Amino acid sequence: MLSELKLLDATLHRTDTQTRMPFRFGIAVMTAAPHVFLKCRYEIGGQVVTGIAAEGLLPRWFDKSPEKQADQEIDEMLQVIRLAVAFARQAAPAPAFDFWRQVYQAQVAWAAEQGFPSLLAQFGVTMVERTLLDALARAERCNLATLLRENRVGLDLSAIHPELKGHTPAEFLPAQPLTKIIARHTVGLSDPLTAADLTPENRINDGLPQTLEDCIRAYGLKHFKLKAQGDVDLDLDRLRAVAQVITEHCGNNYAFTLDGNEQYREFPRFVELWDGIQADAALSAFFENLIFIEQPLHRSVALDPDIAHIADWENGPPVIIDESDAELSALEQALQLGYAGTSHKNCKGIMKATAHRCLINHRNATENTNRYQMSGEDLVNIGPVALLQDLAAQAALGITSVERNGHHYFHGLTPFPQQISQLMLTQHGDLYTEMDNGFARVNITNGELNLTSLNAAPFGVGVEVPLDGFEELSL
């Protein structure tokens, strides 16, 4: 008997955060962003249980409309959270998947009427979804991996992917969540690579590594995520410089992904970049350790069969979608076009991602291949909630290499009161370690993150996070 959920009330809290160094990706440069926490109180099987979710509101990802200002994008992110909460209040009591689907379908209809980007609209739904999964895990006294594998959420895989009719998540998800995950380190487009790239103006003296070579030494990094900016000559120069640093410090013990960041609107232009890589002896050798290429085409054309000729690319590497994974049908469309899979990040949805992971594992099994992939990607996630919940989901889905960059662009948990750092150090001392200033930072050792304590928590977070002092927003 599946537990039914009913939303009783909710609160939304906001604080502002600043990066320790600029993060340049695609058309955006991030130096600051609001961080919000959503707490929802549910009635679940006669119990009253609270669940939490959090996210940094990062402009220029959910909606890459160049004419919009950052403040407008932030307002719209808050708008879709508020709207999803309103739909959740109207939803009839139901098991988790059916409850989520009520909110999802209402938000889809609203977004279509208003002309809102689907990826942005569904971000609001994912915030509610995370609170209900957290609350349900607490009510069931289990972790997220158990909720998903034993299908205590009531997920109907065929409602998202019809070819999975008759199958259950237990057939495709790991028997146990991963206890360690490889941290795939983002190399931003303006990140300094060596000490020679540091100047008195851009040097940071906060005790954390800044250059790529220092990060490799400090964290024992072995997986990386490189960025493309859409200019073939500039991209080739940057890739040569990054490749030199990685191979100098890692030898051949490395792997990496290349993020196209939607910088191309024509596939032949991206193939031109690939041909330039193959024509360069050093780059060609470096790219033998490529895992996949992520979303090179802009979302407006990435699933257009007249433009996305992925299947026709002879001898091309695996290509996955990321920003294009907005509608539930996007992965199947992508696979038909020759893409190899998609990414997971919690801001795109966990139950959707669970169905995606099951489809990918099903395809690999039935076709006797390992071509299809699901990656773990980031949205500058930081603790004390967002990072831990994202890692818990990646562990439950069995994604072994996950992009992590919040530890690099933020100075640990210094954006939050020191009390929160102490809670993380006490409860999650495997994932966090203490800095000289008494605040916590993510502990990457030998290029890996230890997830033992967060797997022991209901949904990643093993303590109640105090929100005193944060601005409470209207809902």
GROMACS .gro file of C-alpha atoms in nm:
model
  475
    1MET     CA    1   0.000   0.000   0.000
    2LEU     CA    2   0.157   0.325  -0.113
    3SER     CA    3   0.148   0.622   0.123
    4GLU     CA    4  -0.057   0.919   0.006
    5LEU     CA    5   0.069   1.276   0.039
    6LYS     CA    6  -0.121   1.595   0.101
    7LEU     CA    7   0.050   1.935   0.118
    8LEU     CA    8  -0.042   2.124   0.435
    9ASP     CA    9   0.173   2.437   0.410
   10ALA     CA   10   0.500   2.571   0.272
   11THR     CA   11   0.759   2.844   0.330
   12LEU     CA   12   1.021   2.989   0.096
   13HIS     CA   13   1.344   3.146   0.221
   14ARG     CA   14   1.613   3.340   0.036
   15THR     CA   15   1.970   3.448   0.097
   16ASP     CA   16   2.231   3.595  -0.139
   17THR     CA   17   2.561   3.431  -0.225
   18GLN     CA   18   2.877   3.550  -0.398
   19THR     CA   19   3.135   3.341  -0.579
   20ARG     CA   20   3.503   3.347  -0.487
   21MET     CA   21   3.591   3.376  -0.857
   22PRO     CA   22   3.386   3.436  -1.174
   23PHE     CA   23   3.237   3.131  -1.343
   24ARG     CA   24   3.216   3.180  -1.719
   25PHE     CA   25   2.998   2.933  -1.908
   26GLY     CA   26   2.842   2.989  -2.250
   27ILE     CA   27   2.707   3.343  -2.271
   28ALA     CA   28   2.711   3.397  -1.894
   29VAL     CA   29   2.955   3.499  -1.625
   30MET     CA   30   2.838   3.421  -1.272
   31THR     CA   31   2.964   3.621  -0.974
   32ALA     CA   32   2.659   3.616  -0.744
   33ALA     CA   33   2.321   3.446  -0.716
   34PRO     CA   34   2.032   3.411  -0.471
   35HIS     CA   35   1.999   3.079  -0.292
   36VAL     CA   36   1.652   2.964  -0.191
   37PHE     CA   37   1.519   2.700   0.047
   38LEU     CA   38   1.168   2.557   0.013
   39LYS     CA   39   1.017   2.376   0.312
   40CYS     CA   40   0.688   2.191   0.269
   41ARG     CA   41   0.485   2.021   0.541
   42TYR     CA   42   0.291   1.714   0.428
   43GLU     CA   43   0.042   1.476   0.576
   44ILE     CA   44   0.165   1.127   0.486
   45GLY     CA   45  -0.024   0.823   0.605
   46GLY     CA   46  -0.147   1.000   0.915
   47GLN     CA   47   0.194   1.155   0.994
   48VAL     CA   48   0.288   1.521   0.952
   49VAL     CA   49   0.636   1.538   0.799
   50THR     CA   50   0.844   1.827   0.663
   51GLY     CA   51   1.061   1.806   0.353
   52ILE     CA   52   1.317   2.056   0.225
   53ALA     CA   53   1.472   2.152  -0.108
   54ALA     CA   54   1.719   2.421  -0.211
   55GLU     CA   55   1.877   2.568  -0.523
   56GLY     CA   56   2.094   2.853  -0.636
   57LEU     CA   57   1.899   3.069  -0.881
   58LEU     CA   58   2.145   3.078  -1.167
   59PRO     CA   59   2.052   3.306  -1.459
   60ARG     CA   60   2.133   3.212  -1.818
   61TRP     CA   61   2.069   2.841  -1.786
   62PHE     CA   62   1.696   2.771  -1.758
   63ASP     CA   63   1.629   3.047  -2.011
   64LYS     CA   64   1.907   3.172  -2.236
   65SER     CA   65   1.713   3.464  -2.384
   66PRO     CA   66   1.987   3.725  -2.432
   67GLU     CA   67   1.740   4.014  -2.404
   68LYS     CA   68   1.644   3.925  -2.046
   69GLN     CA   69   1.823   4.081  -1.753
   70ALA     CA   70   1.943   3.863  -1.465
   71ASP     CA   71   1.689   4.015  -1.224
   72GLN     CA   72   1.404   3.925  -1.458
   73GLU     CA   73   1.527   3.566  -1.483
   74ILE     CA   74   1.553   3.539  -1.105
   75ASP     CA   75   1.201   3.676  -1.066
   76GLU     CA   76   1.076   3.416  -1.313
   77MET     CA   77   1.252   3.135  -1.126
   78LEU     CA   78   1.079   3.247  -0.808
   79GLN     CA   79   0.752   3.272  -0.998
   80VAL     CA   80   0.763   2.910  -1.115
   81ILE     CA   81   0.844   2.790  -0.762
   82ARG     CA   82   0.547   2.981  -0.622
   83LEU     CA   83   0.320   2.850  -0.896
   84ALA     CA   84   0.425   2.488  -0.840
   85VAL     CA   85   0.354   2.526  -0.468
   86ALA     CA   86   0.010   2.668  -0.553
   87PHE     CA   87  -0.065   2.370  -0.778
   88ALA     CA   88   0.060   2.134  -0.506
   89ARG     CA   89  -0.183   2.292  -0.260
   90GLN     CA   90  -0.465   2.220  -0.505
   91ALA     CA   91  -0.355   1.861  -0.573
   92ALA     CA   92  -0.566   1.575  -0.442
   93PRO     CA   93  -0.399   1.342  -0.189
   94ALA     CA   94  -0.212   1.073  -0.381
   95PRO     CA   95   0.103   0.858  -0.382
   96ALA     CA   96   0.420   1.050  -0.464
   97PHE     CA   97   0.430   0.990  -0.841
   98ASP     CA   98   0.062   1.066  -0.891
   99PHE     CA   99   0.092   1.374  -0.668
  100TRP     CA  100   0.394   1.491  -0.868
  101ARG     CA  101   0.213   1.426  -1.196
  102GLN     CA  102  -0.079   1.649  -1.092
  103VAL     CA  103   0.160   1.936  -1.024
  104TYR     CA  104   0.364   1.864  -1.338
  105GLN     CA  105   0.064   1.857  -1.571
  106ALA     CA  106  -0.082   2.176  -1.424
  107GLN     CA  107   0.251   2.354  -1.467
  108VAL     CA  108   0.288   2.224  -1.823
  109ALA     CA  109  -0.053   2.362  -1.917
  110TRP     CA  110   0.025   2.698  -1.758
  111ALA     CA  111   0.364   2.721  -1.932
  112ALA     CA  112   0.208   2.646  -2.269
  113GLU     CA  113  -0.056   2.917  -2.219
  114GLN     CA  114   0.201   3.174  -2.105
  115GLY     CA  115   0.472   3.085  -2.354
  116PHE     CA  116   0.713   3.005  -2.069
  117PRO     CA  117   1.017   2.788  -2.148
  118SER     CA  118   0.945   2.433  -2.039
  119LEU     CA  119   1.283   2.384  -1.869
  120LEU     CA  120   1.224   2.692  -1.656
  121ALA     CA  121   0.863   2.604  -1.573
  122GLN     CA  122   0.954   2.254  -1.464
  123PHE     CA  123   1.226   2.383  -1.233
  124GLY     CA  124   0.947   2.495  -1.000
  125VAL     CA  125   0.797   2.146  -1.007
  126THR     CA  126   1.133   1.990  -0.920
  127MET     CA  127   1.157   2.204  -0.607
  128VAL     CA  128   0.823   2.071  -0.484
  129GLU     CA  129   0.921   1.719  -0.595
  130ARG     CA  130   1.237   1.729  -0.383
  131THR     CA  131   1.045   1.836  -0.074
  132LEU     CA  132   0.792   1.555  -0.117
  133LEU     CA  133   1.065   1.294  -0.169
  134ASP     CA  134   1.247   1.420   0.139
  135ALA     CA  135   0.927   1.410   0.345
  136LEU     CA  136   0.832   1.065   0.214
  137ALA     CA  137   1.176   0.922   0.290
  138ARG     CA  138   1.145   1.053   0.646
  139ALA     CA  139   0.797   0.908   0.681
  140GLU     CA  140   0.910   0.572   0.541
  141ARG     CA  141   1.233   0.579   0.747
  142CYS     CA  142   1.446   0.493   0.446
  143ASN     CA  143   1.676   0.670   0.203
  144LEU     CA  144   1.606   0.800  -0.147
  145ALA     CA  145   1.766   0.499  -0.314
  146THR     CA  146   1.524   0.267  -0.134
  147LEU     CA  147   1.227   0.489  -0.222
  148LEU     CA  148   1.316   0.467  -0.591
  149ARG     CA  149   1.438   0.108  -0.618
  150GLU     CA  150   1.150  -0.039  -0.418
  151ASN     CA  151   0.918   0.205  -0.597
  152ARG     CA  152   0.758   0.336  -0.282
  153VAL     CA  153   0.681   0.646  -0.491
  154GLY     CA  154   0.451   0.451  -0.726
  155LEU     CA  155   0.646   0.545  -1.040
  156ASP     CA  156   0.479   0.417  -1.357
  157LEU     CA  157   0.773   0.388  -1.596
  158SER     CA  158   0.548   0.338  -1.897
  159ALA     CA  159   0.376   0.672  -1.833
  160ILE     CA  160   0.705   0.836  -1.929
  161HIS     CA  161   0.857   0.571  -2.158
  162PRO     CA  162   0.596   0.334  -2.307
  163GLU     CA  163   0.858   0.074  -2.401
  164LEU     CA  164   0.916   0.014  -2.029
  165LYS     CA  165   0.562  -0.118  -1.982
  166GLY     CA  166   0.569  -0.413  -1.743
  167HIS     CA  167   0.908  -0.317  -1.600
  168THR     CA  168   0.992  -0.181  -1.255
  169PRO     CA  169   1.278   0.040  -1.128
  170ALA     CA  170   1.428  -0.252  -0.933
  171GLU     CA  171   1.523  -0.414  -1.265
  172PHE     CA  172   1.748  -0.124  -1.362
  173LEU     CA  173   1.866   0.065  -1.053
  174PRO     CA  174   2.164  -0.038  -0.837
  175ALA     CA  175   2.096  -0.276  -0.550
  176GLN     CA  176   2.266  -0.021  -0.323
  177PRO     CA  177   2.345   0.348  -0.377
  178LEU     CA  178   2.703   0.432  -0.467
  179THR     CA  179   2.921   0.504  -0.166
  180LYS     CA  180   3.172   0.708  -0.366
  181ILE     CA  181   3.142   0.925  -0.675
  182ILE     CA  182   3.416   1.068  -0.893
  183ALA     CA  183   3.411   1.448  -0.888
  184ARG     CA  184   3.430   1.571  -1.247
  185HIS     CA  185   3.592   1.912  -1.215
  186THR     CA  186   3.462   2.198  -1.431
  187VAL     CA  187   3.722   2.409  -1.609
  188GLY     CA  188   3.538   2.735  -1.673
  189LEU     CA  189   3.615   2.938  -1.983
  190SER     CA  190   3.799   3.204  -1.780
  191ASP     CA  191   3.948   2.982  -1.508
  192PRO     CA  192   4.324   3.029  -1.459
  193LEU     CA  193   4.513   2.717  -1.560
  194THR     CA  194   4.860   2.777  -1.415
  195ALA     CA  195   5.031   3.024  -1.185
  196ALA     CA  196   5.127   3.224  -1.493
  197ASP     CA  197   4.758   3.309  -1.542
  198LEU     CA  198   4.732   3.476  -1.200
  199THR     CA  199   4.769   3.850  -1.159
  200PRO     CA  200   4.745   4.073  -0.853
  201GLU     CA  201   4.393   4.159  -0.969
  202ASN     CA  202   4.256   3.805  -1.005
  203ARG     CA  203   4.458   3.619  -0.740
  204ILE     CA  204   4.253   3.486  -0.446
  205ASN     CA  205   4.417   3.421  -0.111
  206ASP     CA  206   4.144   3.228   0.071
  207GLY     CA  207   4.320   2.900   0.134
  208LEU     CA  208   4.155   2.709  -0.151
  209PRO     CA  209   4.321   2.616  -0.482
  210GLN     CA  210   4.248   2.850  -0.770
  211THR     CA  211   4.434   2.736  -1.079
  212LEU     CA  212   4.359   2.410  -1.257
  213GLU     CA  213   4.702   2.269  -1.173
  214ASP     CA  214   4.659   2.355  -0.805
  215CYS     CA  215   4.312   2.195  -0.801
  216ILE     CA  216   4.455   1.876  -0.950
  217ARG     CA  217   4.722   1.865  -0.679
  218ALA     CA  218   4.491   1.954  -0.390
  219TYR     CA  219   4.198   1.729  -0.477
  220GLY     CA  220   4.367   1.447  -0.668
  221LEU     CA  221   4.142   1.516  -0.966
  222LYS     CA  222   4.116   1.269  -1.252
  223HIS     CA  223   3.788   1.362  -1.426
  224PHE     CA  224   3.721   1.699  -1.588
  225LYS     CA  225   3.455   1.891  -1.775
  226LEU     CA  226   3.582   2.128  -2.044
  227LYS     CA  227   3.384   2.409  -2.203
  228ALA     CA  228   3.343   2.524  -2.562
  229GLN     CA  229   3.245   2.880  -2.651
  230GLY     CA  230   3.144   2.846  -3.016
  231ASP     CA  231   3.453   3.000  -3.180
  232VAL     CA  232   3.652   2.716  -3.336
  233ASP     CA  233   3.992   2.886  -3.325
  234LEU     CA  234   3.949   3.010  -2.967
  235ASP     CA  235   3.815   2.673  -2.858
  236LEU     CA  236   4.111   2.488  -3.008
  237ASP     CA  237   4.359   2.721  -2.838
  238ARG     CA  238   4.186   2.683  -2.502
  239LEU     CA  239   4.164   2.304  -2.535
  240ARG     CA  240   4.535   2.282  -2.615
  241ALA     CA  241   4.622   2.481  -2.304
  242VAL     CA  242   4.392   2.274  -2.081
  243ALA     CA  243   4.514   1.946  -2.230
  244GLN     CA  244   4.874   2.040  -2.159
  245VAL     CA  245   4.801   2.101  -1.790
  246ILE     CA  246   4.595   1.783  -1.745
  247THR     CA  247   4.842   1.552  -1.916
  248GLU     CA  248   5.138   1.712  -1.737
  249HIS     CA  249   4.983   1.644  -1.397
  250CYS     CA  250   4.775   1.330  -1.463
  251GLY     CA  251   4.972   1.144  -1.728
  252ASN     CA  252   4.717   0.924  -1.900
  253ASN     CA  253   4.513   0.867  -1.583
  254TYR     CA  254   4.230   1.105  -1.667
  255ALA     CA  255   3.896   1.126  -1.844
  256PHE     CA  256   3.686   1.423  -1.945
  257THR     CA  257   3.371   1.551  -2.112
  258LEU     CA  258   3.331   1.842  -2.349
  259ASP     CA  259   3.036   2.075  -2.290
  260GLY     CA  260   2.918   2.255  -2.603
  261ASN     CA  261   2.698   2.484  -2.390
  262GLU     CA  262   2.448   2.521  -2.677
  263GLN     CA  263   2.698   2.739  -2.861
  264TYR     CA  264   2.621   2.599  -3.208
  265ARG     CA  265   2.307   2.639  -3.417
  266GLU     CA  266   2.441   2.438  -3.709
  267PHE     CA  267   2.585   2.093  -3.665
  268PRO     CA  268   2.850   2.126  -3.938
  269ARG     CA  269   3.003   2.414  -3.742
  270PHE     CA  270   3.050   2.187  -3.444
  271VAL     CA  271   3.189   1.910  -3.664
  272GLU     CA  272   3.441   2.169  -3.782
  273LEU     CA  273   3.564   2.197  -3.423
  274TRP     CA  274   3.587   1.818  -3.398
  275ASP     CA  275   3.780   1.798  -3.726
  276GLY     CA  276   4.022   2.060  -3.591
  277ILE     CA  277   4.074   1.849  -3.281
  278GLN     CA  278   4.143   1.538  -3.487
  279ALA     CA  279   4.385   1.726  -3.712
  280ASP     CA  280   4.596   1.830  -3.412
  281ALA     CA  281   4.820   1.542  -3.303
  282ALA     CA  282   4.839   1.641  -2.937
  283LEU     CA  283   4.465   1.715  -2.910
  284SER     CA  284   4.371   1.399  -3.097
  285ALA     CA  285   4.569   1.192  -2.848
  286PHE     CA  286   4.421   1.383  -2.555
  287PHE     CA  287   4.067   1.325  -2.686
  288GLU     CA  288   4.112   0.948  -2.677
  289ASN     CA  289   4.006   0.984  -2.313
  290LEU     CA  290   3.684   1.171  -2.396
  291ILE     CA  291   3.373   1.026  -2.228
  292PHE     CA  292   3.109   1.218  -2.427
  293ILE     CA  293   3.014   1.556  -2.570
  294GLU     CA  294   2.731   1.742  -2.401
  295GLN     CA  295   2.468   1.957  -2.577
  296PRO     CA  296   2.666   2.127  -2.856
  297LEU     CA  297   2.350   2.246  -3.034
  298HIS     CA  298   2.125   2.523  -2.904
  299ARG     CA  299   1.805   2.393  -2.747
  300SER     CA  300   1.601   2.559  -3.024
  301VAL     CA  301   1.751   2.323  -3.283
  302ALA     CA  302   1.900   2.033  -3.083
  303LEU     CA  303   1.598   1.807  -3.142
  304ASP     CA  304   1.522   1.928  -3.494
  305PRO     CA  305   1.573   1.633  -3.732
  306ASP     CA  306   1.661   1.872  -4.015
  307ILE     CA  307   1.955   2.010  -3.815
  308ALA     CA  308   2.062   1.753  -3.556
  309HIS     CA  309   2.228   1.498  -3.784
  310ILE     CA  310   2.389   1.314  -3.496
  311ALA     CA  311   2.320   0.968  -3.636
  312ASP     CA  312   2.492   1.063  -3.964
  313TRP     CA  313   2.816   1.162  -3.792
  314GLU     CA  314   3.056   0.887  -3.893
  315ASN     CA  315   3.316   0.800  -3.629
  316GLY     CA  316   3.183   1.073  -3.401
  317PRO     CA  317   3.194   1.033  -3.022
  318PRO     CA  318   2.883   0.992  -2.803
  319VAL     CA  319   2.675   1.310  -2.777
  320ILE     CA  320   2.414   1.367  -2.505
  321ILE     CA  321   2.153   1.634  -2.439
  322ASP     CA  322   2.128   1.847  -2.127
  323GLU     CA  323   1.931   2.170  -2.161
  324SER     CA  324   1.708   2.008  -2.424
  325ASP     CA  325   1.586   1.752  -2.170
  326ALA     CA  326   1.280   1.958  -2.077
  327GLU     CA  327   0.971   1.762  -2.185
  328LEU     CA  328   0.922   1.401  -2.076
  329SER     CA  329   0.953   1.286  -2.437
  330ALA     CA  330   1.284   1.465  -2.503
  331LEU     CA  331   1.510   1.167  -2.433
  332GLU     CA  332   1.326   0.938  -2.672
  333GLN     CA  333   1.339   1.208  -2.941
  334ALA     CA  334   1.711   1.247  -2.879
  335LEU     CA  335   1.781   0.875  -2.901
  336GLN     CA  336   1.596   0.858  -3.233
  337LEU     CA  337   1.825   1.132  -3.367
  338GLY     CA  338   2.138   0.947  -3.266
  339TYR     CA  339   2.217   1.104  -2.931
  340ALA     CA  340   2.360   0.866  -2.673
  341GLY     CA  341   2.161   0.984  -2.372
  342THR     CA  342   2.099   1.270  -2.134
  343SER     CA  343   2.215   1.424  -1.809
  344HIS     CA  344   2.075   1.428  -1.460
  345LYS     CA  345   2.065   1.723  -1.226
  346ASN     CA  346   1.794   1.757  -0.963
  347CYS     CA  347   1.667   2.082  -1.111
  348LYS     CA  348   1.540   1.881  -1.411
  349GLY     CA  349   1.348   1.631  -1.198
  350ILE     CA  350   1.422   1.310  -1.011
  351MET     CA  351   1.129   1.085  -1.103
  352LYS     CA  352   1.173   1.180  -1.469
  353ALA     CA  353   1.544   1.103  -1.438
  354THR     CA  354   1.468   0.768  -1.276
  355ALA     CA  355   1.257   0.671  -1.577
  356HIS     CA  356   1.533   0.799  -1.809
  357ARG     CA  357   1.794   0.593  -1.626
  358CYS     CA  358   1.575   0.284  -1.654
  359LEU     CA  359   1.528   0.341  -2.028
  360ILE     CA  360   1.901   0.385  -2.086
  361ASN     CA  361   1.988   0.071  -1.891
  362HIS     CA  362   1.708  -0.117  -2.070
  363ARG     CA  363   1.841  -0.012  -2.413
  364ASN     CA  364   2.196  -0.112  -2.322
  365ALA     CA  365   2.075  -0.451  -2.202
  366THR     CA  366   1.848  -0.530  -2.496
  367GLU     CA  367   2.097  -0.407  -2.757
  368ASN     CA  368   2.396  -0.562  -2.577
  369THR     CA  369   2.589  -0.236  -2.577
  370ASN     CA  370   2.715   0.029  -2.339
  371ARG     CA  371   2.661   0.311  -2.584
  372TYR     CA  372   2.372   0.477  -2.400
  373GLN     CA  373   2.472   0.704  -2.116
  374MET     CA  374   2.332   0.912  -1.837
  375SER     CA  375   2.568   1.168  -1.696
  376GLY     CA  376   2.562   1.367  -1.375
  377GLU     CA  377   2.593   1.741  -1.427
  378ASP     CA  378   2.593   2.043  -1.198
  379LEU     CA  379   2.433   2.383  -1.158
  380VAL     CA  380   2.698   2.526  -0.923
  381ASN     CA  381   2.545   2.319  -0.645
  382ILE     CA  382   2.648   2.394  -0.288
  383GLY     CA  383   2.535   2.261   0.049
  384PRO     CA  384   2.384   2.239   0.296
  385VAL     CA  385   2.088   2.093   0.103
  386ALA     CA  386   2.113   2.119  -0.277
  387LEU     CA  387   2.451   1.949  -0.314
  388LEU     CA  388   2.367   1.665  -0.077
  389GLN     CA  389   2.031   1.593  -0.238
  390ASP     CA  390   2.185   1.598  -0.585
  391LEU     CA  391   2.457   1.354  -0.477
  392ALA     CA  392   2.196   1.129  -0.314
  393ALA     CA  393   2.007   1.115  -0.644
  394GLN     CA  394   2.323   1.046  -0.846
  395ALA     CA  395   2.414   0.766  -0.605
  396ALA     CA  396   2.067   0.614  -0.627
  397LEU     CA  397   2.078   0.622  -1.007
  398GLY     CA  398   2.428   0.471  -1.017
  399ILE     CA  399   2.599   0.762  -1.195
  400THR     CA  400   2.968   0.719  -1.116
  401SER     CA  401   3.120   1.043  -1.252
  402VAL     CA  402   2.942   1.366  -1.163
  403GLU     CA  403   3.031   1.723  -1.252
  404ARG     CA  404   3.100   1.923  -0.937
  405ASN     CA  405   3.192   2.288  -0.940
  406GLY     CA  406   3.030   2.454  -0.639
  407HIS     CA  407   3.337   2.367  -0.430
  408HIS     CA  408   3.550   2.555  -0.683
  409TYR     CA  409   3.350   2.873  -0.735
  410PHE     CA  410   3.231   2.919  -0.375
  411HIS     CA  411   3.441   2.948  -0.061
  412GLY     CA  412   3.296   2.645   0.112
  413LEU     CA  413   2.983   2.715   0.314
  414THR     CA  414   3.085   3.071   0.402
  415PRO     CA  415   2.771   3.214   0.231
  416PHE     CA  416   2.572   3.069   0.525
  417PRO     CA  417   2.590   3.111   0.903
  418GLN     CA  418   2.877   2.922   1.066
  419GLN     CA  419   2.625   2.712   1.261
  420ILE     CA  420   2.535   2.539   0.935
  421SER     CA  421   2.899   2.450   0.872
  422GLN     CA  422   2.924   2.296   1.217
  423LEU     CA  423   2.612   2.087   1.151
  424MET     CA  424   2.760   1.960   0.825
  425LEU     CA  425   3.093   1.879   0.990
  426THR     CA  426   2.918   1.690   1.268
  427GLN     CA  427   2.670   1.495   1.055
  428HIS     CA  428   2.855   1.473   0.723
  429GLY     CA  429   3.220   1.471   0.823
  430ASP     CA  430   3.302   1.239   0.534
  431LEU     CA  431   3.169   1.481   0.272
  432TYR     CA  432   3.291   1.799   0.442
  433THR     CA  433   3.611   1.906   0.615
  434GLU     CA  434   3.686   2.215   0.822
  435MET     CA  435   3.873   2.517   0.687
  436ASP     CA  436   4.099   2.739   0.899
  437ASN     CA  437   3.815   2.987   0.948
  438GLY     CA  438   3.589   2.725   1.105
  439PHE     CA  439   3.359   2.692   0.803
  440ALA     CA  440   3.313   2.368   0.611
  441ARG     CA  441   3.423   2.290   0.258
  442VAL     CA  442   3.362   1.988   0.036
  443ASN     CA  443   3.624   1.720   0.093
  444ILE     CA  444   3.744   1.577  -0.239
  445THR     CA  445   4.010   1.311  -0.178
  446ASN     CA  446   4.181   1.122  -0.461
  447GLY     CA  447   3.929   1.283  -0.693
  448GLU     CA  448   3.632   1.127  -0.513
  449LEU     CA  449   3.349   1.219  -0.279
  450ASN     CA  450   3.251   0.993   0.010
  451LEU     CA  451   2.873   0.954   0.023
  452THR     CA  452   2.840   0.721   0.321
  453SER     CA  453   2.674   0.968   0.558
  454LEU     CA  454   2.436   1.116   0.304
  455ASN     CA  455   2.320   0.769   0.199
  456ALA     CA  456   2.238   0.709   0.565
  457ALA     CA  457   2.012   1.016   0.563
  458PRO     CA  458   1.655   1.016   0.429
  459PHE     CA  459   1.735   1.229   0.125
  460GLY     CA  460   2.098   1.328   0.159
  461VAL     CA  461   2.060   1.573   0.447
  462GLY     CA  462   2.097   1.418   0.791
  463VAL     CA  463   2.015   1.726   1.001
  464GLU     CA  464   1.746   1.990   1.021
  465VAL     CA  465   1.889   2.297   0.853
  466PRO     CA  466   1.808   2.617   1.046
  467LEU     CA  467   1.671   2.894   0.825
  468ASP     CA  468   1.663   3.164   1.093
  469GLY     CA  469   1.789   3.493   0.962
  470PHE     CA  470   1.713   3.418   0.596
  471GLU     CA  471   1.455   3.635   0.424
  472GLU     CA  472   1.114   3.467   0.411
  473LEU     CA  473   0.943   3.526   0.079
  474SER     CA  474   0.570   3.525   0.010
  475LEU     CA  475   0.414   3.212  -0.137
   0.00000   0.00000   0.00000
